Short mmCIF file of C-alpha atoms and ligand atoms in Angstrom, two decimals:
data_model
loop_
_atom_site.label_atom_id
_atom_site.label_comp_id
_atom_site.label_asym_id
_atom_site.label_seq_id
_atom_site.Cartn_x
_atom_site.Cartn_y
_atom_site.Cartn_z
CA MET B 1 258.17 -99.30 -1.82
CA ARG B 2 255.64 -100.45 -4.43
CA ILE B 3 255.25 -99.88 -8.15
CA GLU B 4 251.89 -99.74 -9.94
CA THR B 5 252.60 -100.76 -13.51
CA ASP B 6 249.23 -99.84 -15.08
CA LEU B 7 249.92 -97.03 -17.53
CA LYS B 8 248.14 -93.81 -16.53
CA LEU B 9 247.11 -91.45 -19.32
CA GLY B 10 247.01 -87.71 -19.95
CA PHE B 11 245.04 -85.77 -22.57
CA LYS B 12 247.92 -86.05 -25.04
CA ASP B 13 247.77 -89.87 -24.97
CA VAL B 14 244.27 -90.24 -26.41
CA MET B 15 241.80 -89.09 -29.02
CA ILE B 16 238.03 -89.53 -29.12
CA ARG B 17 236.85 -92.00 -31.74
CA PRO B 18 234.11 -90.65 -34.05
CA LYS B 19 230.78 -92.50 -34.09
CA ARG B 20 227.77 -92.58 -36.41
CA SER B 21 225.49 -89.71 -35.55
CA THR B 22 222.09 -88.43 -36.55
CA LEU B 23 222.92 -84.85 -35.58
CA LYS B 24 222.95 -82.53 -38.57
CA SER B 25 224.51 -79.47 -36.99
CA ARG B 26 226.34 -78.25 -33.92
CA SER B 27 223.38 -75.99 -33.25
CA GLU B 28 221.41 -79.11 -32.25
CA VAL B 29 223.76 -79.73 -29.31
CA SER B 30 222.92 -78.45 -25.82
CA LEU B 31 225.84 -77.91 -23.45
CA GLU B 32 223.65 -77.10 -20.44
CA GLN B 33 223.62 -79.50 -17.53
CA ASN B 34 221.29 -79.84 -14.54
CA PHE B 35 222.82 -81.04 -11.31
CA LYS B 36 221.52 -82.06 -7.91
CA PHE B 37 224.10 -82.36 -5.16
CA LEU B 38 225.07 -84.92 -2.55
CA HIS B 39 224.62 -82.74 0.55
CA SER B 40 223.19 -79.38 -0.46
CA THR B 41 219.55 -79.28 -1.59
CA ALA B 42 220.47 -76.60 -4.13
CA THR B 43 220.20 -77.37 -7.82
CA TRP B 44 222.29 -75.98 -10.67
CA THR B 45 221.74 -75.37 -14.37
CA GLY B 46 224.49 -74.09 -16.62
CA ILE B 47 227.43 -74.94 -18.85
CA PRO B 48 229.83 -76.70 -16.49
CA ILE B 49 233.04 -74.88 -17.37
CA MET B 50 234.75 -72.90 -14.60
CA ALA B 51 237.35 -70.18 -14.35
CA ALA B 52 240.04 -71.15 -11.80
CA ASN B 53 240.28 -69.39 -8.45
CA MET B 54 243.57 -67.72 -9.38
CA ASP B 55 243.90 -63.93 -9.05
CA THR B 56 244.92 -63.77 -12.72
CA VAL B 57 241.81 -65.71 -13.83
CA GLY B 58 238.95 -65.89 -11.30
CA THR B 59 238.19 -62.16 -11.09
CA PHE B 60 234.89 -60.32 -10.68
CA GLU B 61 235.26 -59.04 -14.28
CA MET B 62 235.69 -62.63 -15.54
CA ALA B 63 232.61 -63.74 -13.58
CA GLN B 64 230.46 -61.04 -15.17
CA VAL B 65 231.23 -62.28 -18.68
CA LEU B 66 231.12 -66.01 -17.87
CA ALA B 67 227.84 -65.79 -15.94
CA GLY B 68 226.27 -64.13 -18.98
CA GLU B 69 226.97 -67.37 -20.85
CA LYS B 70 225.95 -69.54 -17.83
CA LEU B 71 229.54 -70.53 -17.11
CA PHE B 72 230.99 -70.56 -13.60
CA THR B 73 233.78 -68.61 -11.88
CA ALA B 74 235.54 -69.68 -8.70
CA ILE B 75 236.42 -66.20 -7.46
CA HIS B 76 239.94 -66.01 -6.00
CA LYS B 77 240.31 -65.70 -2.25
CA HIS B 78 242.17 -62.40 -2.10
CA TYR B 79 239.24 -59.97 -2.43
CA THR B 80 238.38 -58.11 0.76
CA LEU B 81 234.94 -58.05 2.42
CA GLN B 82 234.52 -54.49 1.17
CA GLN B 83 235.32 -55.49 -2.42
CA TRP B 84 232.82 -58.35 -2.22
CA ASN B 85 230.12 -56.09 -0.82
CA ASP B 86 230.69 -53.42 -3.46
CA PHE B 87 230.68 -55.93 -6.29
CA LEU B 88 227.59 -57.85 -5.21
CA GLN B 89 225.52 -54.69 -4.86
CA ASN B 90 224.87 -54.68 -8.59
CA VAL B 91 224.17 -58.32 -9.41
CA THR B 92 220.98 -60.34 -9.90
CA PRO B 93 220.07 -63.44 -7.75
CA ASP B 94 220.71 -65.63 -10.81
CA PHE B 95 224.33 -64.49 -10.78
CA TYR B 96 224.92 -66.37 -7.50
CA ASN B 97 224.52 -69.63 -9.42
CA TYR B 98 227.69 -68.88 -11.30
CA ILE B 99 230.21 -67.92 -8.63
CA ALA B 100 231.93 -69.53 -5.68
CA ILE B 101 233.76 -67.85 -2.82
CA SER B 102 237.15 -69.49 -2.31
CA THR B 103 238.97 -70.17 0.92
CA GLY B 104 242.12 -71.77 2.28
CA THR B 105 242.01 -73.83 5.47
CA GLY B 106 243.20 -71.40 8.14
CA GLN B 107 240.85 -70.22 10.90
CA GLU B 108 241.34 -66.67 9.59
CA ASP B 109 240.05 -67.90 6.21
CA PHE B 110 237.03 -69.44 7.93
CA ALA B 111 236.33 -66.17 9.72
CA LYS B 112 236.69 -64.18 6.51
CA ILE B 113 234.24 -66.25 4.44
CA GLY B 114 231.94 -66.06 7.47
CA HIS B 115 231.92 -62.26 7.23
CA VAL B 116 231.40 -62.26 3.45
CA ILE B 117 228.59 -64.84 3.61
CA THR B 118 226.85 -63.11 6.52
CA ALA B 119 226.85 -59.88 4.52
CA ASN B 120 225.84 -61.72 1.30
CA PRO B 121 223.75 -64.73 2.31
CA LEU B 122 222.79 -65.50 -1.30
CA LEU B 123 226.31 -66.80 -1.94
CA LYS B 124 225.64 -70.42 -2.74
CA PHE B 125 228.99 -72.07 -3.54
CA ILE B 126 232.09 -72.35 -1.33
CA CYS B 127 235.37 -73.61 -2.82
CA ILE B 128 237.86 -74.95 -0.27
CA ASP B 129 241.13 -75.13 -2.13
CA VAL B 130 244.48 -76.50 -1.03
CA ALA B 131 247.40 -77.81 -3.07
CA ASN B 132 247.41 -81.07 -1.14
CA GLY B 133 243.93 -82.40 -0.37
CA TYR B 134 245.34 -85.45 1.43
CA SER B 135 245.93 -83.69 4.74
CA GLU B 136 243.89 -84.55 7.82
CA HIS B 137 243.71 -80.84 8.65
CA PHE B 138 241.95 -80.19 5.33
CA VAL B 139 239.37 -82.92 6.03
CA GLN B 140 238.70 -81.40 9.47
CA PHE B 141 238.26 -77.96 7.93
CA LEU B 142 235.83 -79.40 5.38
CA LYS B 143 233.76 -81.01 8.18
CA GLN B 144 233.71 -77.73 10.08
CA THR B 145 232.58 -75.87 6.94
CA ARG B 146 229.80 -78.41 6.26
CA LEU B 147 228.54 -78.07 9.85
CA GLN B 148 228.49 -74.30 9.60
CA TYR B 149 226.88 -74.20 6.12
CA PRO B 150 224.61 -77.24 5.78
CA ASP B 151 222.95 -75.98 2.62
CA LYS B 152 225.79 -74.40 0.66
CA VAL B 153 227.31 -76.32 -2.24
CA ILE B 154 230.83 -77.16 -1.09
CA ILE B 155 233.66 -77.75 -3.55
CA ALA B 156 236.81 -79.28 -2.05
CA GLY B 157 240.18 -80.30 -3.47
CA ASN B 158 242.62 -81.10 -4.85
CA VAL B 159 243.05 -84.86 -4.92
CA VAL B 160 243.61 -87.45 -7.68
CA THR B 161 242.58 -90.84 -6.31
CA GLY B 162 239.23 -92.52 -5.76
CA GLU B 163 239.63 -93.31 -2.05
CA MET B 164 240.29 -89.68 -1.20
CA VAL B 165 237.38 -88.51 -3.36
CA GLU B 166 235.15 -90.77 -1.28
CA GLU B 167 236.59 -89.49 1.98
CA LEU B 168 235.98 -85.87 0.99
CA LEU B 169 232.42 -86.58 -0.14
CA LEU B 170 231.69 -88.36 3.13
CA ALA B 171 233.24 -85.46 5.06
CA GLY B 172 230.79 -83.01 3.47
CA ALA B 173 231.94 -82.07 -0.05
CA ASP B 174 229.35 -81.95 -2.83
CA ILE B 175 231.96 -81.60 -5.57
CA VAL B 176 235.58 -82.74 -5.45
CA LYS B 177 238.26 -80.94 -7.40
CA VAL B 178 240.66 -83.29 -9.15
CA GLY B 179 244.19 -82.54 -10.32
CA ILE B 180 247.68 -82.58 -8.85
CA GLY B 181 250.41 -81.28 -11.08
CA PRO B 182 248.84 -80.84 -14.54
CA GLY B 183 248.44 -77.03 -14.38
CA SER B 184 250.03 -74.72 -16.94
CA VAL B 185 251.92 -72.75 -14.29
CA CYS B 186 252.35 -75.58 -11.83
CA THR B 187 255.76 -76.98 -10.97
CA THR B 188 254.66 -79.53 -8.36
CA ARG B 189 255.74 -82.48 -10.47
CA VAL B 190 259.16 -80.92 -10.98
CA LYS B 191 259.66 -79.84 -7.37
CA THR B 192 258.20 -82.90 -5.67
CA GLY B 193 257.92 -85.76 -8.16
CA VAL B 194 254.26 -86.13 -7.09
CA GLY B 195 251.35 -86.16 -9.55
CA TYR B 196 248.89 -88.19 -11.61
CA PRO B 197 248.17 -87.96 -15.36
CA GLN B 198 244.96 -86.00 -15.60
CA LEU B 199 242.85 -88.20 -17.88
CA SER B 200 243.31 -91.26 -15.67
CA ALA B 201 242.73 -89.16 -12.55
CA ILE B 202 239.39 -88.02 -14.00
CA ILE B 203 238.28 -91.52 -15.01
CA GLU B 204 239.10 -93.02 -11.60
CA CYS B 205 237.81 -90.11 -9.51
CA ALA B 206 234.57 -89.70 -11.51
CA ASP B 207 233.84 -93.37 -10.97
CA ALA B 208 234.38 -93.05 -7.21
CA ALA B 209 232.34 -89.83 -6.94
CA HIS B 210 229.40 -90.94 -9.06
CA GLY B 211 229.15 -94.15 -7.04
CA LEU B 212 228.31 -92.01 -4.00
CA GLY B 213 226.17 -89.42 -5.79
CA GLY B 214 228.93 -86.78 -5.78
CA HIS B 215 230.47 -84.76 -8.59
CA ILE B 216 233.97 -83.88 -9.73
CA ILE B 217 235.76 -80.99 -11.38
CA SER B 218 238.73 -81.70 -13.63
CA ASP B 219 241.15 -78.96 -12.63
CA GLY B 220 244.19 -78.17 -14.74
CA GLY B 221 245.99 -79.37 -17.83
CA CYS B 222 243.59 -78.26 -20.58
CA LYS B 223 245.51 -76.55 -23.37
CA THR B 224 242.88 -76.67 -26.13
CA PRO B 225 239.09 -77.01 -26.55
CA GLY B 226 239.84 -80.63 -27.50
CA ASP B 227 241.30 -81.25 -24.04
CA VAL B 228 238.14 -79.81 -22.46
CA ALA B 229 236.10 -82.27 -24.53
CA LYS B 230 238.37 -85.15 -23.44
CA ALA B 231 237.91 -84.16 -19.78
CA PHE B 232 234.10 -84.32 -20.17
CA GLY B 233 234.40 -87.51 -22.20
CA ALA B 234 236.40 -89.08 -19.35
CA GLY B 235 233.50 -88.43 -16.97
CA SER B 236 234.19 -85.06 -15.42
CA ASP B 237 231.09 -83.10 -14.40
CA PHE B 238 232.83 -79.71 -14.54
CA VAL B 239 236.09 -78.58 -16.16
CA MET B 240 238.16 -75.81 -14.57
CA LEU B 241 240.47 -73.64 -16.67
CA GLY B 242 243.38 -71.41 -15.71
CA GLY B 243 245.85 -70.85 -18.55
CA MET B 244 243.23 -70.96 -21.31
CA LEU B 245 241.40 -68.02 -19.69
CA ALA B 246 244.54 -66.06 -18.75
CA GLY B 247 245.79 -63.12 -20.82
CA HIS B 248 242.42 -61.47 -21.51
CA ASP B 249 240.96 -58.07 -20.67
CA GLU B 250 238.99 -59.65 -17.82
CA SER B 251 241.92 -61.66 -16.40
CA GLY B 252 243.89 -60.08 -13.58
CA GLY B 253 247.63 -59.61 -13.98
CA GLU B 254 249.63 -56.71 -15.29
CA LEU B 255 249.53 -55.73 -18.97
CA ILE B 256 253.09 -55.54 -20.28
CA GLU B 257 254.35 -54.22 -23.61
CA VAL B 258 257.54 -55.68 -25.10
CA ASN B 259 258.72 -54.33 -28.49
CA GLY B 260 255.21 -53.22 -29.35
CA GLU B 261 253.65 -56.60 -28.49
CA LYS B 262 251.23 -56.88 -25.58
CA PHE B 263 251.44 -59.56 -22.89
CA LYS B 264 249.68 -60.20 -19.59
CA GLN B 265 251.39 -61.56 -16.54
CA PHE B 266 250.09 -64.94 -15.37
CA TYR B 267 251.36 -66.85 -12.37
CA GLY B 268 250.63 -69.86 -10.18
CA MET B 269 249.04 -69.24 -6.81
CA SER B 270 252.07 -70.91 -5.16
CA SER B 271 254.59 -69.03 -7.29
CA THR B 272 257.11 -66.64 -5.81
CA THR B 273 255.13 -63.79 -7.46
CA ALA B 274 251.91 -64.74 -5.64
CA MET B 275 253.65 -65.38 -2.33
CA ASP B 276 255.49 -62.04 -2.50
CA LYS B 277 252.19 -60.33 -3.22
CA TYR B 278 250.06 -61.93 -0.51
CA VAL B 279 252.19 -63.46 2.24
CA GLY B 280 255.37 -61.39 2.13
CA GLY B 281 257.56 -63.94 0.33
CA VAL B 282 258.26 -67.66 0.16
CA ALA B 283 258.70 -69.13 3.65
CA GLU B 284 262.13 -70.69 4.19
CA TYR B 285 260.77 -74.19 4.78
CA ARG B 286 258.93 -74.40 1.45
CA ALA B 287 259.66 -74.18 -2.27
CA SER B 288 257.58 -72.18 -4.70
CA GLU B 289 255.48 -74.61 -6.74
CA GLY B 290 254.34 -72.26 -9.47
CA LYS B 291 255.70 -70.38 -12.46
CA THR B 292 255.34 -66.77 -13.57
CA VAL B 293 254.89 -66.32 -17.31
CA GLN B 294 253.90 -63.68 -19.84
CA VAL B 295 250.90 -64.68 -21.94
CA PRO B 296 250.30 -62.97 -25.30
CA PHE B 297 247.38 -60.57 -24.78
CA LYS B 298 244.21 -62.14 -26.17
CA GLY B 299 241.58 -59.36 -25.92
CA GLN B 300 238.05 -60.13 -24.75
CA VAL B 301 237.49 -63.48 -23.06
CA ILE B 302 234.12 -63.94 -24.77
CA ASN B 303 235.89 -64.86 -28.02
CA THR B 304 237.89 -67.60 -26.29
CA ILE B 305 234.74 -68.87 -24.57
CA LEU B 306 232.81 -69.08 -27.84
CA ASP B 307 235.74 -70.96 -29.40
CA ILE B 308 235.75 -73.50 -26.54
CA LEU B 309 231.97 -73.96 -26.66
CA GLY B 310 232.05 -74.32 -30.45
CA GLY B 311 234.73 -77.01 -30.18
CA LEU B 312 232.74 -78.85 -27.53
CA ARG B 313 229.55 -78.78 -29.61
CA SER B 314 231.53 -80.14 -32.52
CA THR B 315 232.91 -83.01 -30.38
CA CYS B 316 229.33 -83.86 -29.46
CA THR B 317 228.28 -83.99 -33.14
CA TYR B 318 231.25 -86.26 -33.97
CA VAL B 319 230.07 -88.84 -31.42
CA GLY B 320 226.32 -88.30 -31.72
CA ALA B 321 225.70 -86.70 -28.33
CA SER B 322 222.83 -84.22 -28.52
CA ARG B 323 223.52 -83.09 -24.96
CA LEU B 324 226.80 -82.69 -23.08
CA LYS B 325 225.39 -85.14 -20.53
CA GLU B 326 225.59 -87.92 -23.13
CA LEU B 327 229.18 -87.24 -24.13
CA THR B 328 230.84 -89.57 -21.65
CA LYS B 329 228.54 -92.48 -22.55
CA ARG B 330 229.34 -91.97 -26.21
CA THR B 331 233.10 -91.58 -25.71
CA THR B 332 235.54 -94.28 -26.72
CA PHE B 333 239.12 -93.14 -26.25
CA ILE B 334 241.79 -94.53 -28.49
CA ARG B 335 245.36 -94.53 -27.26
CA VAL B 336 247.60 -92.67 -29.68
CA SER B 337 251.18 -91.61 -30.17
CA GLU B 338 250.41 -88.53 -32.26
CA GLN B 339 248.23 -85.44 -31.90
CA GLU B 340 247.94 -82.49 -34.29
CA ASN B 341 250.09 -81.84 -37.34
CA GLN B 342 252.58 -79.17 -36.31
CA ILE B 343 254.09 -78.34 -39.68
CA PHE B 344 252.86 -74.75 -39.45
CA THR B 345 253.38 -74.30 -35.72
CA LYS B 346 256.41 -72.23 -34.77
P1 LIG A 1 245.58 -74.74 -16.02
O1 LIG A 1 244.18 -74.68 -16.52
O2 LIG A 1 246.29 -73.44 -16.08
O3 LIG A 1 246.37 -75.85 -16.67
O4 LIG A 1 245.48 -75.17 -14.48
C1 LIG A 1 244.84 -74.37 -13.52
C2 LIG A 1 245.02 -74.97 -12.16
O5 LIG A 1 246.40 -75.03 -11.79
C3 LIG A 1 244.40 -74.20 -11.01
O6 LIG A 1 243.02 -74.32 -10.93
C4 LIG A 1 245.12 -74.81 -9.81
O7 LIG A 1 244.54 -76.03 -9.40
C5 LIG A 1 246.49 -75.11 -10.36
N1 LIG A 1 247.47 -74.10 -9.90
C6 LIG A 1 247.34 -72.77 -9.92
N2 LIG A 1 248.45 -72.17 -9.41
C7 LIG A 1 249.28 -73.16 -9.06
C8 LIG A 1 250.57 -73.19 -8.45
O8 LIG A 1 251.21 -72.18 -8.17
N3 LIG A 1 251.09 -74.42 -8.20
C9 LIG A 1 250.42 -75.56 -8.50
N4 LIG A 1 250.98 -76.73 -8.18
N5 LIG A 1 249.21 -75.58 -9.09
C10 LIG A 1 248.65 -74.38 -9.35
#
């Protein structure tokens, strides 16, 4: 047994220090980024915020709205080939820049994305997603996927430490997804005791990835636009959101009415709800590692998106970053023991 005594930090432990700035207005800030990738020769331009590949978030309906704003959606893995084909019939080539097809690491998953990609060769991004990105089997699957699709942009995760980010990049990932345990409907830390505070995970993993020419996604734990700004400030290239995008018209999940108030169901992809729906229940040898909750219904997702983007532009003006790209260079975090004033919060 060993103990690392360096304190690791989450979003709640820091604030971003304001800096002198020549920017007069938020409208002078550009949130668009241009990326080249480590393996794929594809390039990407857009606002690097992503909807999570959860069936209550990463839906086709969500992708249509987000792509219109140049934001990205990792489409959940439970759509059938037929649903993919029907949906993609009516989209423009530009749309393919803003979606990924997601997959687990079974050979049946590999076969399924094979069918969808053969029918829709313009699909450009593949997201290989497992709860525990430290398994040898996952690395093998990633290598197999890279061999099969040399020019697709491959996202792989989740991990939280620099050495594993490097291993995944060397095994064929272009972008590594970072986060174990911070998610709004995740119970991994409770069920297993395993995890890593998200801000420190981003700082350490971004450093490892950028050293090799790779990119990272901060996945999970953002509760406010301010957290999204902190994730970019810490060095993340993309930020993935689940809970913040749940509960809208475009999110999946059942609409429920309780005493005249509307809610939408939202659940983790390893929750009992998801496992009952897709794999006929929770296998005896495992525990569910996700929650099921009811989120107050929030209407159209575009309003939430504009709120997040407005917050992010404002962060940039506070530190004098005219482009999102400059935010991390201009970020100094201060460690704090307070956040917002909650006097009027119920
Ligand atoms: P959020 O933005 O809601 O805080 O986090 C979203 C992320 O939580 C997802 O992208 C995914 O990585 C993670 N997640 C989703 N469902 C589950 C689950 O059932 N269990 C765990 N451990 N993590 C989950």
